[in-house]
Amino acid sequence: MDNPLIIANWKMKLAPSEAHVLAKKVAKSSAKFTGAEVVVCPSFTELAAVAGIMEGSGVTVGAQNCFWEEQGAFTGEVSASQLAAHGVGTVIVGHSERRAHLGESSDMVHRKIRMLLSVGLRPVLCVGESFDDRAEGQKEVVLLRQLHDALGGLWLTDAQQLVVAYEPVWVIGSGQDVDPKEIEHTHQVIEQSLYDLFSREAVDEHVKIIYGGSVDPENVGRYVAEPSVDGVLVGTASLDATQFAAIVAGALKA
Ligand code: PGA
């Protein structure tokens, strides 16, 4: 496997001062991150400060969202190039919380990904089934639809990178472990679908598939040890610098 990719999603959980303290602790641990790619995603308001704190640490800064137009009368929105100007290289798109609470549709997700790719940023497309989808045997149908809606009609040029984060919605924030074999199987289904959308070569060279949902220091090693799991997207456990460093260590050991 390439270097595992570990993305911290701080959501809207930290006051500015808390984000700065956490960023300093993460930067301090970063000497132990060699061999992993670590990205932290604070709120928009903290991007510049956290990017400054991370300078020289090897940890990069990502955003939790962006808008799909380049510029214009879009009150309250933030463009991909504004993010790039703050040193952001990676942007989470279509997180289930945005799909649920902000009405983020597949079409919006698609447009955001197209914009991000066009300005050379790396989208992290989140896909995942709900508890009911899974109970009704619809998990794969839902995932394939989300992938096709988000990525259909796009292609990846040499300089472009894409991350797909498989996050079962029923696991996010639940503290639940998932059988690593089930995760591996799902990642293989996602990979196959990506092969159909792009080429096998493009996927192998430009796409990573990571797992998210209650990832912690204890389960990360089992997840990342699976061959199709290229890394993890971490919410709750990324808010504690010690736990987060233990997650990076666990992923490196796997
Ligand atoms: P969690 O969140 O680690 O708290 O489950 C993951 C996410 O929502 O990206």
GROMACS .gro file of C-alpha atoms and ligand atoms in nm:
model
  263
    1MET     CA    1   0.000   0.000   0.000
    2ASP     CA    2   0.104   0.362  -0.052
    3ASN     CA    3   0.134   0.583   0.253
    4PRO     CA    4  -0.196   0.562   0.443
    5LEU     CA    5  -0.409   0.873   0.413
    6ILE     CA    6  -0.551   0.994   0.745
    7ILE     CA    7  -0.801   1.280   0.727
    8ALA     CA    8  -0.930   1.452   1.041
    9ASN     CA    9  -1.280   1.600   1.011
   10TRP     CA   10  -1.318   1.847   1.297
   11LYS     CA   11  -1.673   1.931   1.185
   12MET     CA   12  -1.820   2.238   1.366
   13LYS     CA   13  -1.707   2.112   1.703
   14LEU     CA   14  -1.432   2.347   1.815
   15ALA     CA   15  -1.413   2.708   1.928
   16PRO     CA   16  -1.130   2.895   1.755
   17SER     CA   17  -0.904   2.873   2.061
   18GLU     CA   18  -0.971   2.498   2.089
   19ALA     CA   19  -0.890   2.447   1.721
   20HIS     CA   20  -0.560   2.632   1.764
   21VAL     CA   21  -0.463   2.428   2.072
   22LEU     CA   22  -0.549   2.102   1.894
   23ALA     CA   23  -0.361   2.208   1.581
   24LYS     CA   24  -0.050   2.285   1.788
   25LYS     CA   25  -0.068   1.943   1.953
   26VAL     CA   26  -0.112   1.769   1.617
   27ALA     CA   27   0.182   1.965   1.472
   28LYS     CA   28   0.391   1.862   1.771
   29SER     CA   29   0.314   1.490   1.715
   30SER     CA   30   0.384   1.518   1.344
   31ALA     CA   31   0.742   1.388   1.370
   32LYS     CA   32   0.582   1.048   1.431
   33PHE     CA   33   0.366   1.070   1.119
   34THR     CA   34   0.645   0.989   0.873
   35GLY     CA   35   0.513   0.739   0.622
   36ALA     CA   36   0.153   0.861   0.648
   37GLU     CA   37  -0.023   1.147   0.474
   38VAL     CA   38  -0.212   1.348   0.736
   39VAL     CA   39  -0.473   1.615   0.658
   40VAL     CA   40  -0.676   1.813   0.912
   41CYS     CA   41  -1.004   1.980   0.815
   42PRO     CA   42  -1.107   2.264   1.049
   43SER     CA   43  -1.395   2.507   0.997
   44PHE     CA   44  -1.348   2.771   0.724
   45THR     CA   45  -1.291   3.037   0.991
   46GLU     CA   46  -0.987   2.854   1.126
   47LEU     CA   47  -0.829   2.748   0.797
   48ALA     CA   48  -0.572   3.027   0.778
   49ALA     CA   49  -0.466   2.998   1.142
   50VAL     CA   50  -0.441   2.620   1.133
   51ALA     CA   51  -0.251   2.630   0.803
   52GLY     CA   52  -0.004   2.866   0.970
   53ILE     CA   53   0.036   2.637   1.271
   54MET     CA   54   0.091   2.334   1.047
   55GLU     CA   55   0.359   2.502   0.835
   56GLY     CA   56   0.670   2.287   0.818
   57SER     CA   57   0.501   1.995   1.002
   58GLY     CA   58   0.415   1.792   0.692
   59VAL     CA   59   0.047   1.794   0.797
   60THR     CA   60  -0.171   1.969   0.540
   61VAL     CA   61  -0.500   2.150   0.576
   62GLY     CA   62  -0.827   2.054   0.411
   63ALA     CA   63  -1.176   2.203   0.404
   64GLN     CA   64  -1.511   2.046   0.488
   65ASN     CA   65  -1.701   2.191   0.193
   66CYS     CA   66  -1.685   2.436  -0.097
   67PHE     CA   67  -1.910   2.592  -0.362
   68TRP     CA   68  -1.934   2.478  -0.724
   69GLU     CA   69  -1.900   2.816  -0.899
   70GLU     CA   70  -1.573   2.999  -0.942
   71GLN     CA   71  -1.694   3.342  -0.831
   72GLY     CA   72  -2.006   3.558  -0.813
   73ALA     CA   73  -2.320   3.654  -0.623
   74PHE     CA   74  -2.336   3.351  -0.393
   75THR     CA   75  -2.379   3.491  -0.043
   76GLY     CA   76  -2.224   3.279   0.225
   77GLU     CA   77  -2.041   3.043  -0.007
   78VAL     CA   78  -1.667   2.979  -0.038
   79SER     CA   79  -1.503   2.893  -0.369
   80ALA     CA   80  -1.244   2.628  -0.441
   81SER     CA   81  -0.989   2.890  -0.546
   82GLN     CA   82  -1.045   3.089  -0.224
   83LEU     CA   83  -0.964   2.768  -0.038
   84ALA     CA   84  -0.659   2.704  -0.252
   85ALA     CA   85  -0.534   3.054  -0.168
   86HIS     CA   86  -0.535   2.951   0.198
   87GLY     CA   87  -0.316   2.652   0.125
   88VAL     CA   88  -0.602   2.400   0.116
   89GLY     CA   89  -0.531   2.100  -0.107
   90THR     CA   90  -0.810   1.864  -0.007
   91VAL     CA   91  -1.185   1.925   0.027
   92ILE     CA   92  -1.453   1.697   0.172
   93VAL     CA   93  -1.763   1.685  -0.048
   94GLY     CA   94  -2.105   1.527   0.006
   95HIS     CA   95  -2.060   1.434   0.369
   96SER     CA   96  -2.377   1.260   0.491
   97GLU     CA   97  -2.437   1.540   0.743
   98ARG     CA   98  -2.448   1.793   0.459
   99ARG     CA   99  -2.670   1.567   0.248
  100ALA     CA  100  -2.907   1.528   0.548
  101HIS     CA  101  -2.910   1.879   0.698
  102LEU     CA  102  -2.828   2.108   0.405
  103GLY     CA  103  -3.012   1.927   0.128
  104GLU     CA  104  -2.687   1.869  -0.060
  105SER     CA  105  -2.802   1.680  -0.369
  106SER     CA  106  -2.608   1.446  -0.593
  107ASP     CA  107  -2.607   1.716  -0.858
  108MET     CA  108  -2.449   1.967  -0.619
  109VAL     CA  109  -2.190   1.709  -0.516
  110HIS     CA  110  -2.111   1.644  -0.882
  111ARG     CA  111  -2.065   2.014  -0.958
  112LYS     CA  112  -1.842   2.065  -0.654
  113ILE     CA  113  -1.618   1.778  -0.757
  114ARG     CA  114  -1.593   1.910  -1.112
  115MET     CA  115  -1.493   2.255  -0.984
  116LEU     CA  116  -1.238   2.116  -0.738
  117LEU     CA  117  -1.073   1.900  -1.001
  118SER     CA  118  -1.062   2.191  -1.244
  119VAL     CA  119  -0.861   2.407  -1.000
  120GLY     CA  120  -0.631   2.121  -0.900
  121LEU     CA  121  -0.777   2.047  -0.556
  122ARG     CA  122  -0.841   1.694  -0.437
  123PRO     CA  123  -1.204   1.614  -0.358
  124VAL     CA  124  -1.292   1.363  -0.087
  125LEU     CA  125  -1.626   1.228  -0.206
  126CYS     CA  126  -1.821   1.078   0.085
  127VAL     CA  127  -2.059   0.794   0.006
  128GLY     CA  128  -2.246   0.567   0.243
  129GLU     CA  129  -2.570   0.383   0.302
  130SER     CA  130  -2.819   0.448   0.583
  131PHE     CA  131  -2.921   0.185   0.835
  132ASP     CA  132  -3.248   0.130   0.647
  133ASP     CA  133  -3.072   0.098   0.309
  134ARG     CA  134  -2.859  -0.176   0.458
  135ALA     CA  135  -3.150  -0.351   0.631
  136GLU     CA  136  -3.342  -0.350   0.302
  137GLY     CA  137  -3.049  -0.501   0.112
  138GLN     CA  138  -3.004  -0.178  -0.085
  139LYS     CA  139  -2.655  -0.089   0.032
  140GLU     CA  140  -2.470  -0.154  -0.293
  141VAL     CA  141  -2.745  -0.002  -0.506
  142VAL     CA  142  -2.726   0.317  -0.301
  143LEU     CA  143  -2.346   0.333  -0.312
  144LEU     CA  144  -2.329   0.276  -0.686
  145ARG     CA  145  -2.592   0.543  -0.746
  146GLN     CA  146  -2.403   0.793  -0.530
  147LEU     CA  147  -2.079   0.717  -0.715
  148HIS     CA  148  -2.233   0.741  -1.061
  149ASP     CA  149  -2.425   1.060  -0.978
  150ALA     CA  150  -2.116   1.227  -0.833
  151LEU     CA  151  -1.857   1.113  -1.084
  152GLY     CA  152  -2.038   1.027  -1.408
  153GLY     CA  153  -1.907   1.229  -1.702
  154LEU     CA  154  -1.587   1.332  -1.524
  155TRP     CA  155  -1.240   1.212  -1.603
  156LEU     CA  156  -0.905   1.233  -1.427
  157THR     CA  157  -0.605   1.387  -1.595
  158ASP     CA  158  -0.250   1.320  -1.488
  159ALA     CA  159  -0.234   1.594  -1.227
  160GLN     CA  160  -0.570   1.520  -1.068
  161GLN     CA  161  -0.635   1.319  -0.755
  162LEU     CA  162  -0.960   1.195  -0.604
  163VAL     CA  163  -1.045   1.032  -0.273
  164VAL     CA  164  -1.362   0.833  -0.212
  165ALA     CA  165  -1.452   0.798   0.155
  166TYR     CA  166  -1.685   0.510   0.232
  167GLU     CA  167  -1.875   0.612   0.543
  168PRO     CA  168  -2.173   0.399   0.645
  169VAL     CA  169  -2.410   0.664   0.782
  170TRP     CA  170  -2.528   0.439   1.065
  171VAL     CA  171  -2.173   0.401   1.195
  172ILE     CA  172  -2.075   0.770   1.199
  173GLY     CA  173  -2.052   0.896   1.556
  174SER     CA  174  -2.192   0.568   1.693
  175GLY     CA  175  -1.876   0.415   1.842
  176GLN     CA  176  -1.956   0.097   1.648
  177ASP     CA  177  -1.696  -0.130   1.493
  178VAL     CA  178  -1.762  -0.285   1.154
  179ASP     CA  179  -1.627  -0.621   1.041
  180PRO     CA  180  -1.313  -0.537   0.840
  181LYS     CA  181  -1.412  -0.806   0.588
  182GLU     CA  182  -1.738  -0.624   0.521
  183ILE     CA  183  -1.547  -0.299   0.473
  184GLU     CA  184  -1.303  -0.469   0.236
  185HIS     CA  185  -1.587  -0.616   0.034
  186THR     CA  186  -1.758  -0.278   0.007
  187HIS     CA  187  -1.433  -0.107  -0.093
  188GLN     CA  188  -1.391  -0.366  -0.368
  189VAL     CA  189  -1.743  -0.292  -0.493
  190ILE     CA  190  -1.658   0.080  -0.494
  191GLU     CA  191  -1.329   0.015  -0.672
  192GLN     CA  192  -1.503  -0.190  -0.941
  193SER     CA  193  -1.752   0.086  -0.995
  194LEU     CA  194  -1.468   0.339  -1.026
  195TYR     CA  195  -1.301   0.113  -1.284
  196ASP     CA  196  -1.623   0.134  -1.485
  197LEU     CA  197  -1.641   0.513  -1.449
  198PHE     CA  198  -1.274   0.586  -1.519
  199SER     CA  199  -1.009   0.347  -1.641
  200ARG     CA  200  -0.839   0.088  -1.422
  201GLU     CA  201  -0.512   0.272  -1.476
  202ALA     CA  202  -0.658   0.609  -1.377
  203VAL     CA  203  -0.809   0.462  -1.061
  204ASP     CA  204  -0.491   0.283  -0.961
  205GLU     CA  205  -0.287   0.598  -1.011
  206HIS     CA  206  -0.519   0.877  -0.904
  207VAL     CA  207  -0.782   0.747  -0.662
  208LYS     CA  208  -0.769   0.641  -0.298
  209ILE     CA  209  -1.056   0.475  -0.116
  210ILE     CA  210  -1.067   0.540   0.257
  211TYR     CA  211  -1.302   0.433   0.535
  212GLY     CA  212  -1.481   0.650   0.788
  213GLY     CA  213  -1.718   0.584   1.074
  214SER     CA  214  -1.614   0.565   1.442
  215VAL     CA  215  -1.252   0.499   1.354
  216ASP     CA  216  -1.045   0.485   1.676
  217PRO     CA  217  -0.695   0.379   1.786
  218GLU     CA  218  -0.820   0.028   1.854
  219ASN     CA  219  -0.995  -0.055   1.524
  220VAL     CA  220  -0.782   0.144   1.278
  221GLY     CA  221  -0.514  -0.124   1.238
  222ARG     CA  222  -0.770  -0.389   1.144
  223TYR     CA  223  -0.933  -0.159   0.890
  224VAL     CA  224  -0.617  -0.032   0.723
  225ALA     CA  225  -0.472  -0.385   0.707
  226GLU     CA  226  -0.738  -0.467   0.445
  227PRO     CA  227  -0.586  -0.438   0.097
  228SER     CA  228  -0.849  -0.202  -0.047
  229VAL     CA  229  -0.851   0.039   0.248
  230ASP     CA  230  -0.609   0.323   0.167
  231GLY     CA  231  -0.668   0.521   0.485
  232VAL     CA  232  -0.933   0.662   0.716
  233LEU     CA  233  -1.155   0.967   0.767
  234VAL     CA  234  -1.178   1.038   1.138
  235GLY     CA  235  -1.437   1.254   1.316
  236THR     CA  236  -1.478   1.222   1.693
  237ALA     CA  237  -1.140   1.064   1.766
  238SER     CA  238  -0.959   1.336   1.570
  239LEU     CA  239  -1.060   1.595   1.832
  240ASP     CA  240  -0.822   1.443   2.084
  241ALA     CA  241  -0.458   1.486   1.981
  242THR     CA  242  -0.341   1.177   2.170
  243GLN     CA  243  -0.608   0.956   2.016
  244PHE     CA  244  -0.545   1.102   1.675
  245ALA     CA  245  -0.171   1.038   1.699
  246ALA     CA  246  -0.251   0.681   1.810
  247ILE     CA  247  -0.472   0.640   1.501
  248VAL     CA  248  -0.189   0.752   1.273
  249ALA     CA  249   0.048   0.514   1.455
  250GLY     CA  250  -0.205   0.229   1.421
  251ALA     CA  251  -0.244   0.293   1.049
  252LEU     CA  252   0.134   0.300   1.003
  253LYS     CA  253   0.176  -0.032   1.182
  254ALA     CA  254  -0.095  -0.209   0.978
  255PGA     P1  255  -1.683   0.972   1.338
  255PGA     O1  256  -1.711   1.072   1.216
  255PGA     O2  257  -1.539   0.931   1.334
  255PGA     O3  258  -1.717   1.053   1.461
  255PGA     O4  259  -1.776   0.856   1.321
  255PGA     C1  260  -1.661   1.043   1.087
  255PGA     C2  261  -1.715   1.142   0.988
  255PGA     O5  262  -1.828   1.188   1.003
  255PGA     O6  263  -1.645   1.177   0.891
   0.00000   0.00000   0.00000
